[in-house]
């Protein structure tokens, strides 16, 4: 139930930040799709997704965040079932070697985008009254299983970027639970020891190529290194103030692949320059710091875990996406939140923002 106090406690600053980022994203998308046939459809669909996302935010408020966490495990199981269905019946588009989407009527749905948020909900409920036992590792088995099962299924699609994000989201939540330094060191050593196995038996040939290309993009400038090289050219050629709306050469002349999805930041940087790029980063930084400030005010463990997990999802998306476009990270296909074209990404991110607002609205509660 909602009452007047909750409406009085709506975090309008967070709402404005999300709308501002989405608005700048629409400007970037409108330019990135200028050279694409049927560009109006892309813009209209993205507007629909933003409106639907706002609807998701509103609907999220009607259920207490503790209840969202309580049903988090069931939601996580549902997403895992959908991930299995993706492997059996999923699609990646004509001629695509990947299987990441389920087709439901005229719509395409990507369950992996929601797995990050259901993982956070499931962990929040699991750790709600948690006390770490001394000298006992068994407490880690269930949280690891909640994280590992979707990671394995997502890697099979294959989607290394989203699998990596689940691992990244898992780490700060475990830190929040007070995991001991000895345990962290052991997990780190085991992870390092598993790298050769992952390289030989898990990674696909194109994923290995992306990692090698990250180390030296010039080794294959017309193949696996093409994305990074063109993206760096776009960002570098933007200068301080950019070339102007719709005047970028790399995006408008289609030199830059996926310029309306994973590499939209490069298109925006080329046209709006260093100043525009810094504006986007500043908006994301304010969004992150504003949300993290709530962790210090959290009145219970569930809200603290939810805020930590959701902020980790958003900031890791931003860092990985911009790291990809600037050549600081391998290309792993991670979208820029509220910017990149895509329905599942937009709706899942709006759901996360809805949970943050949900917690903020109920800050007057005693527990």
Short mmCIF file of C-alpha atoms in Angstrom, two decimals:
data_model
loop_
_atom_site.label_atom_id
_atom_site.label_comp_id
_atom_site.label_asym_id
_atom_site.label_seq_id
_atom_site.Cartn_x
_atom_site.Cartn_y
_atom_site.Cartn_z
CA UNK A 1 0.00 0.00 0.00
CA UNK A 2 1.08 3.59 -0.64
CA UNK A 3 0.26 6.54 1.59
CA UNK A 4 0.87 10.28 1.46
CA UNK A 5 4.17 10.04 3.35
CA UNK A 6 5.55 7.77 0.63
CA UNK A 7 4.62 10.19 -2.13
CA UNK A 8 6.24 12.97 -0.10
CA UNK A 9 9.43 10.90 0.03
CA UNK A 10 9.76 10.27 -3.71
CA UNK A 11 13.39 10.82 -4.68
CA UNK A 12 12.88 13.37 -7.44
CA UNK A 13 16.62 13.87 -7.82
CA UNK A 14 17.05 10.24 -8.85
CA UNK A 15 14.06 10.50 -11.19
CA UNK A 16 15.48 13.61 -12.89
CA UNK A 17 18.92 12.01 -13.26
CA UNK A 18 17.47 8.93 -14.98
CA UNK A 19 15.30 11.05 -17.28
CA UNK A 20 18.26 13.28 -18.15
CA UNK A 21 20.46 10.31 -19.03
CA UNK A 22 17.63 8.75 -21.06
CA UNK A 23 17.06 12.08 -22.83
CA UNK A 24 20.72 12.44 -23.76
CA UNK A 25 20.60 8.81 -24.87
CA UNK A 26 17.71 9.61 -27.20
CA UNK A 27 19.75 12.43 -28.74
CA UNK A 28 22.63 10.02 -29.28
CA UNK A 29 20.32 7.35 -30.71
CA UNK A 30 18.59 9.77 -33.07
CA UNK A 31 21.98 10.63 -34.55
CA UNK A 32 23.31 7.06 -34.54
CA UNK A 33 20.30 5.85 -36.54
CA UNK A 34 20.33 8.61 -39.18
CA UNK A 35 21.94 6.32 -41.74
CA UNK A 36 19.84 3.26 -40.89
CA UNK A 37 16.78 2.46 -43.05
CA UNK A 38 13.60 2.88 -41.01
CA UNK A 39 15.37 5.04 -38.44
CA UNK A 40 12.02 6.42 -37.25
CA UNK A 41 11.07 2.94 -36.06
CA UNK A 42 14.18 2.76 -33.87
CA UNK A 43 13.38 6.07 -32.22
CA UNK A 44 9.69 5.31 -31.74
CA UNK A 45 10.47 1.90 -30.26
CA UNK A 46 13.00 3.41 -27.87
CA UNK A 47 10.47 6.04 -26.77
CA UNK A 48 7.96 3.25 -26.14
CA UNK A 49 10.58 1.43 -24.07
CA UNK A 50 11.33 4.48 -21.98
CA UNK A 51 7.61 5.04 -21.37
CA UNK A 52 7.16 1.35 -20.54
CA UNK A 53 10.18 1.63 -18.23
CA UNK A 54 8.57 4.55 -16.40
CA UNK A 55 5.49 2.35 -16.03
CA UNK A 56 7.69 -0.40 -14.56
CA UNK A 57 9.13 2.10 -12.08
CA UNK A 58 5.64 3.16 -10.99
CA UNK A 59 4.37 -0.42 -10.66
CA UNK A 60 7.45 -1.40 -8.66
CA UNK A 61 6.46 1.07 -5.93
CA UNK A 62 3.24 -0.74 -5.05
CA UNK A 63 5.08 -3.75 -3.61
CA UNK A 64 7.35 -3.27 -0.60
CA UNK A 65 11.00 -3.90 -1.42
CA UNK A 66 11.10 -6.59 1.30
CA UNK A 67 8.38 -8.47 -0.59
CA UNK A 68 10.34 -8.12 -3.83
CA UNK A 69 13.28 -9.70 -2.03
CA UNK A 70 11.06 -12.39 -0.53
CA UNK A 71 9.97 -13.46 -4.00
CA UNK A 72 13.47 -12.94 -5.37
CA UNK A 73 14.36 -16.64 -5.26
CA UNK A 74 11.26 -17.63 -7.24
CA UNK A 75 11.95 -14.85 -9.75
CA UNK A 76 15.55 -16.06 -10.04
CA UNK A 77 14.42 -19.64 -10.66
CA UNK A 78 12.01 -18.37 -13.34
CA UNK A 79 14.84 -16.50 -15.07
CA UNK A 80 17.03 -19.63 -14.91
CA UNK A 81 14.23 -21.62 -16.58
CA UNK A 82 14.01 -18.94 -19.27
CA UNK A 83 17.79 -19.13 -19.75
CA UNK A 84 17.45 -22.88 -20.36
CA UNK A 85 14.69 -22.16 -22.89
CA UNK A 86 17.02 -19.68 -24.60
CA UNK A 87 19.55 -22.48 -25.15
CA UNK A 88 16.81 -24.76 -26.50
CA UNK A 89 14.68 -22.37 -28.53
CA UNK A 90 16.47 -19.02 -28.47
CA UNK A 91 17.51 -16.88 -31.38
CA UNK A 92 20.27 -14.43 -32.15
CA UNK A 93 19.02 -13.17 -35.47
CA UNK A 94 19.61 -14.41 -39.02
CA UNK A 95 23.06 -15.97 -39.41
CA UNK A 96 24.04 -15.18 -35.82
CA UNK A 97 26.04 -17.82 -33.90
CA UNK A 98 24.61 -16.72 -30.54
CA UNK A 99 21.34 -17.56 -28.78
CA UNK A 100 20.37 -14.78 -26.39
CA UNK A 101 16.73 -13.92 -27.08
CA UNK A 102 13.36 -15.60 -26.77
CA UNK A 103 10.75 -14.57 -29.34
CA UNK A 104 7.34 -13.97 -27.79
CA UNK A 105 4.93 -12.95 -30.54
CA UNK A 106 6.37 -9.84 -32.20
CA UNK A 107 8.71 -9.16 -29.25
CA UNK A 108 12.22 -10.35 -28.45
CA UNK A 109 13.06 -10.88 -24.79
CA UNK A 110 16.56 -11.31 -23.29
CA UNK A 111 16.30 -13.10 -19.91
CA UNK A 112 19.98 -12.61 -19.10
CA UNK A 113 19.38 -8.86 -18.66
CA UNK A 114 17.00 -9.59 -15.78
CA UNK A 115 19.20 -12.29 -14.19
CA UNK A 116 21.42 -9.62 -12.61
CA UNK A 117 18.51 -8.08 -10.72
CA UNK A 118 16.91 -11.37 -9.68
CA UNK A 119 20.31 -12.46 -8.35
CA UNK A 120 20.48 -9.33 -6.19
CA UNK A 121 16.92 -9.91 -4.92
CA UNK A 122 17.63 -13.57 -4.12
CA UNK A 123 20.86 -12.71 -2.28
CA UNK A 124 19.13 -9.90 -0.35
CA UNK A 125 16.54 -12.34 0.97
CA UNK A 126 19.12 -15.05 1.67
CA UNK A 127 21.36 -12.73 3.70
CA UNK A 128 18.56 -10.84 5.48
CA UNK A 129 19.39 -12.36 8.91
CA UNK A 130 22.79 -13.81 8.07
CA UNK A 131 25.54 -14.34 10.61
CA UNK A 132 28.77 -15.68 9.14
CA UNK A 133 29.81 -18.91 10.94
CA UNK A 134 33.44 -19.12 12.03
CA UNK A 135 35.65 -21.67 10.28
CA UNK A 136 32.83 -22.92 8.07
CA UNK A 137 32.77 -22.56 4.29
CA UNK A 138 29.38 -24.15 3.81
CA UNK A 139 27.60 -20.80 4.05
CA UNK A 140 29.10 -19.87 0.66
CA UNK A 141 27.62 -22.84 -1.21
CA UNK A 142 24.08 -21.51 -1.66
CA UNK A 143 25.04 -17.93 -2.68
CA UNK A 144 27.63 -19.34 -5.11
CA UNK A 145 25.00 -21.64 -6.60
CA UNK A 146 22.58 -18.72 -7.08
CA UNK A 147 25.30 -16.92 -9.01
CA UNK A 148 27.01 -19.84 -10.78
CA UNK A 149 23.97 -21.51 -12.39
CA UNK A 150 22.92 -18.50 -14.50
CA UNK A 151 26.59 -17.71 -15.23
CA UNK A 152 27.10 -21.17 -16.78
CA UNK A 153 23.88 -20.91 -18.81
CA UNK A 154 24.74 -17.41 -20.04
CA UNK A 155 28.27 -18.44 -21.04
CA UNK A 156 26.69 -21.22 -23.13
CA UNK A 157 24.69 -18.67 -25.19
CA UNK A 158 27.54 -17.41 -25.44
CA UNK A 159 27.45 -14.04 -23.64
CA UNK A 160 30.67 -13.51 -21.74
CA UNK A 161 29.86 -9.87 -20.91
CA UNK A 162 26.67 -10.60 -18.95
CA UNK A 163 28.28 -13.59 -17.23
CA UNK A 164 31.12 -11.30 -16.14
CA UNK A 165 28.58 -8.77 -14.83
CA UNK A 166 26.96 -11.40 -12.59
CA UNK A 167 30.36 -12.12 -11.06
CA UNK A 168 31.03 -8.41 -10.56
CA UNK A 169 27.65 -7.87 -8.88
CA UNK A 170 28.21 -10.87 -6.60
CA UNK A 171 31.53 -9.58 -5.19
CA UNK A 172 30.41 -6.33 -3.43
CA UNK A 173 27.44 -8.11 -1.86
CA UNK A 174 29.76 -10.74 -0.38
CA UNK A 175 32.04 -7.93 0.83
CA UNK A 176 29.04 -6.30 2.47
CA UNK A 177 28.42 -9.54 4.36
CA UNK A 178 31.88 -9.28 5.91
CA UNK A 179 33.66 -12.08 4.07
CA UNK A 180 37.09 -12.70 5.61
CA UNK A 181 40.33 -11.71 3.87
CA UNK A 182 41.55 -15.31 3.94
CA UNK A 183 38.44 -16.42 2.05
CA UNK A 184 38.90 -13.65 -0.52
CA UNK A 185 42.53 -14.69 -1.13
CA UNK A 186 41.59 -18.35 -1.57
CA UNK A 187 38.76 -17.50 -3.99
CA UNK A 188 41.12 -15.22 -5.92
CA UNK A 189 43.78 -17.93 -6.21
CA UNK A 190 41.21 -20.50 -7.33
CA UNK A 191 39.92 -18.05 -9.93
CA UNK A 192 43.43 -17.46 -11.28
CA UNK A 193 44.07 -21.20 -11.39
CA UNK A 194 40.88 -21.70 -13.43
CA UNK A 195 41.87 -19.22 -16.17
CA UNK A 196 43.73 -21.78 -18.34
CA UNK A 197 40.72 -24.12 -18.16
CA UNK A 198 38.36 -21.29 -19.09
CA UNK A 199 40.62 -20.32 -22.00
CA UNK A 200 40.85 -23.86 -23.39
CA UNK A 201 37.37 -25.22 -22.78
CA UNK A 202 34.92 -22.35 -22.16
CA UNK A 203 35.79 -19.42 -24.41
CA UNK A 204 34.75 -19.53 -28.06
CA UNK A 205 37.31 -18.77 -30.76
CA UNK A 206 35.84 -15.31 -31.42
CA UNK A 207 35.99 -14.50 -27.69
CA UNK A 208 39.66 -15.49 -27.58
CA UNK A 209 40.19 -13.30 -30.62
CA UNK A 210 38.60 -10.34 -28.84
CA UNK A 211 40.93 -10.75 -25.86
CA UNK A 212 44.01 -11.01 -28.08
CA UNK A 213 42.76 -8.04 -30.08
CA UNK A 214 42.33 -6.04 -26.88
CA UNK A 215 46.04 -6.58 -26.19
CA UNK A 216 46.94 -5.61 -29.77
CA UNK A 217 44.08 -4.26 -31.94
CA UNK A 218 46.40 -3.84 -34.92
CA UNK A 219 46.94 -7.61 -35.17
CA UNK A 220 43.65 -7.88 -37.09
CA UNK A 221 42.56 -4.35 -38.11
CA UNK A 222 39.91 -5.53 -40.57
CA UNK A 223 38.60 -8.37 -38.41
CA UNK A 224 38.36 -8.67 -34.63
CA UNK A 225 40.24 -5.39 -34.11
CA UNK A 226 37.95 -3.39 -36.38
CA UNK A 227 35.43 -2.39 -33.69
CA UNK A 228 38.03 -1.03 -31.28
CA UNK A 229 40.03 0.81 -33.93
CA UNK A 230 36.97 2.53 -35.42
CA UNK A 231 35.63 3.39 -31.97
CA UNK A 232 38.92 4.99 -30.92
CA UNK A 233 39.02 6.94 -34.18
CA UNK A 234 35.48 8.21 -33.52
CA UNK A 235 36.21 9.30 -29.95
CA UNK A 236 39.57 10.85 -30.80
CA UNK A 237 38.28 12.77 -33.81
CA UNK A 238 35.57 14.43 -31.71
CA UNK A 239 38.10 16.78 -30.12
CA UNK A 240 36.96 19.09 -27.35
CA UNK A 241 33.53 20.16 -28.60
CA UNK A 242 32.75 17.50 -31.24
CA UNK A 243 31.77 17.66 -34.89
CA UNK A 244 28.12 18.47 -34.25
CA UNK A 245 24.86 16.53 -34.27
CA UNK A 246 24.72 14.10 -37.21
CA UNK A 247 28.14 15.21 -38.48
CA UNK A 248 30.24 12.31 -37.23
CA UNK A 249 31.91 10.32 -39.99
CA UNK A 250 32.51 6.98 -38.26
CA UNK A 251 28.88 6.54 -37.25
CA UNK A 252 27.10 8.23 -40.14
CA UNK A 253 29.15 6.44 -42.81
CA UNK A 254 28.74 3.11 -40.99
CA UNK A 255 32.45 2.59 -40.37
CA UNK A 256 31.61 1.84 -36.74
CA UNK A 257 29.59 -1.39 -36.23
CA UNK A 258 26.83 -1.58 -33.60
CA UNK A 259 26.91 2.21 -33.37
CA UNK A 260 23.34 2.41 -32.03
CA UNK A 261 23.84 -0.30 -29.39
CA UNK A 262 27.17 -1.23 -27.78
CA UNK A 263 29.20 1.60 -29.36
CA UNK A 264 26.72 4.46 -29.02
CA UNK A 265 29.07 6.26 -26.60
CA UNK A 266 31.67 6.49 -29.38
CA UNK A 267 29.10 8.07 -31.71
CA UNK A 268 28.08 10.56 -29.04
CA UNK A 269 31.71 11.42 -28.21
CA UNK A 270 32.53 12.01 -31.88
CA UNK A 271 29.65 14.45 -32.31
CA UNK A 272 29.72 16.16 -28.90
CA UNK A 273 33.42 15.87 -28.12
CA UNK A 274 35.22 15.66 -24.80
CA UNK A 275 32.73 18.06 -23.20
CA UNK A 276 29.74 15.91 -24.14
CA UNK A 277 31.46 12.70 -23.05
CA UNK A 278 32.34 14.23 -19.67
CA UNK A 279 28.73 15.37 -19.24
CA UNK A 280 27.51 11.79 -19.68
CA UNK A 281 30.13 10.46 -17.25
CA UNK A 282 29.23 13.19 -14.75
CA UNK A 283 25.54 12.24 -14.87
CA UNK A 284 26.37 8.59 -14.24
CA UNK A 285 28.77 9.57 -11.44
CA UNK A 286 26.12 11.68 -9.70
CA UNK A 287 23.58 8.85 -10.11
CA UNK A 288 26.04 6.40 -8.56
CA UNK A 289 27.09 8.57 -5.62
CA UNK A 290 23.52 9.70 -4.91
CA UNK A 291 22.34 6.08 -4.78
CA UNK A 292 25.32 4.82 -2.76
CA UNK A 293 24.69 7.49 -0.13
CA UNK A 294 21.53 5.56 0.73
CA UNK A 295 23.60 2.53 1.78
CA UNK A 296 24.93 4.51 4.74
CA UNK A 297 21.34 5.35 5.72
CA UNK A 298 19.96 1.84 5.17
CA UNK A 299 17.91 0.69 8.15
CA UNK A 300 18.11 -3.02 7.39
CA UNK A 301 20.32 -5.47 5.57
CA UNK A 302 17.85 -6.15 2.75
CA UNK A 303 17.81 -2.51 1.63
CA UNK A 304 21.60 -2.24 1.95
CA UNK A 305 22.15 -5.30 -0.25
CA UNK A 306 19.59 -4.16 -2.83
CA UNK A 307 21.15 -0.70 -3.14
CA UNK A 308 24.69 -2.12 -3.31
CA UNK A 309 23.75 -4.71 -5.93
CA UNK A 310 21.75 -2.36 -8.16
CA UNK A 311 24.41 0.36 -8.09
CA UNK A 312 27.05 -2.31 -8.86
CA UNK A 313 25.00 -3.37 -11.90
CA UNK A 314 24.68 0.18 -13.24
CA UNK A 315 28.27 1.31 -12.65
CA UNK A 316 29.78 -1.95 -13.98
CA UNK A 317 27.74 -1.55 -17.17
CA UNK A 318 29.04 2.00 -17.57
CA UNK A 319 32.68 1.12 -16.87
CA UNK A 320 32.72 -1.96 -19.10
CA UNK A 321 30.88 -0.27 -21.98
CA UNK A 322 33.06 2.83 -21.96
CA UNK A 323 36.12 0.64 -21.39
CA UNK A 324 35.19 -1.28 -24.57
CA UNK A 325 34.70 1.82 -26.68
CA UNK A 326 37.99 3.38 -25.55
CA UNK A 327 40.01 0.19 -25.97
CA UNK A 328 40.65 -0.23 -22.24
CA UNK A 329 38.70 -3.50 -22.10
CA UNK A 330 37.94 -6.34 -24.53
CA UNK A 331 34.72 -6.10 -26.56
CA UNK A 332 32.17 -8.17 -24.62
CA UNK A 333 28.87 -6.70 -25.82
CA UNK A 334 27.67 -4.80 -22.74
CA UNK A 335 25.15 -1.96 -23.40
CA UNK A 336 25.35 1.52 -21.89
CA UNK A 337 22.42 1.90 -19.42
CA UNK A 338 19.53 4.12 -20.61
CA UNK A 339 21.58 4.93 -23.74
CA UNK A 340 21.97 1.87 -25.94
CA UNK A 341 19.10 0.72 -28.14
CA UNK A 342 17.41 -2.30 -26.59
CA UNK A 343 14.22 -3.22 -24.77
CA UNK A 344 15.31 -5.83 -22.23
CA UNK A 345 18.21 -3.67 -21.08
CA UNK A 346 16.03 -0.58 -20.71
CA UNK A 347 13.21 -2.34 -18.83
CA UNK A 348 15.53 -4.22 -16.49
CA UNK A 349 17.45 -1.04 -15.64
CA UNK A 350 14.20 0.82 -14.99
CA UNK A 351 13.14 -2.02 -12.69
CA UNK A 352 16.38 -1.52 -10.76
CA UNK A 353 15.73 2.23 -10.51
CA UNK A 354 12.22 1.40 -9.32
CA UNK A 355 13.65 -0.66 -6.47
CA UNK A 356 15.97 2.19 -5.47
CA UNK A 357 13.01 4.58 -5.40
CA UNK A 358 11.00 1.99 -3.48
CA UNK A 359 13.63 1.91 -0.73
CA UNK A 360 13.91 5.69 -0.69
CA UNK A 361 10.13 6.16 -0.42
CA UNK A 362 10.01 3.98 2.68
CA UNK A 363 12.92 5.58 4.51
CA UNK A 364 10.59 6.87 7.26
CA UNK A 365 9.91 3.30 8.40
CA UNK A 366 11.50 2.37 11.71
CA UNK A 367 12.95 -0.94 10.52
#
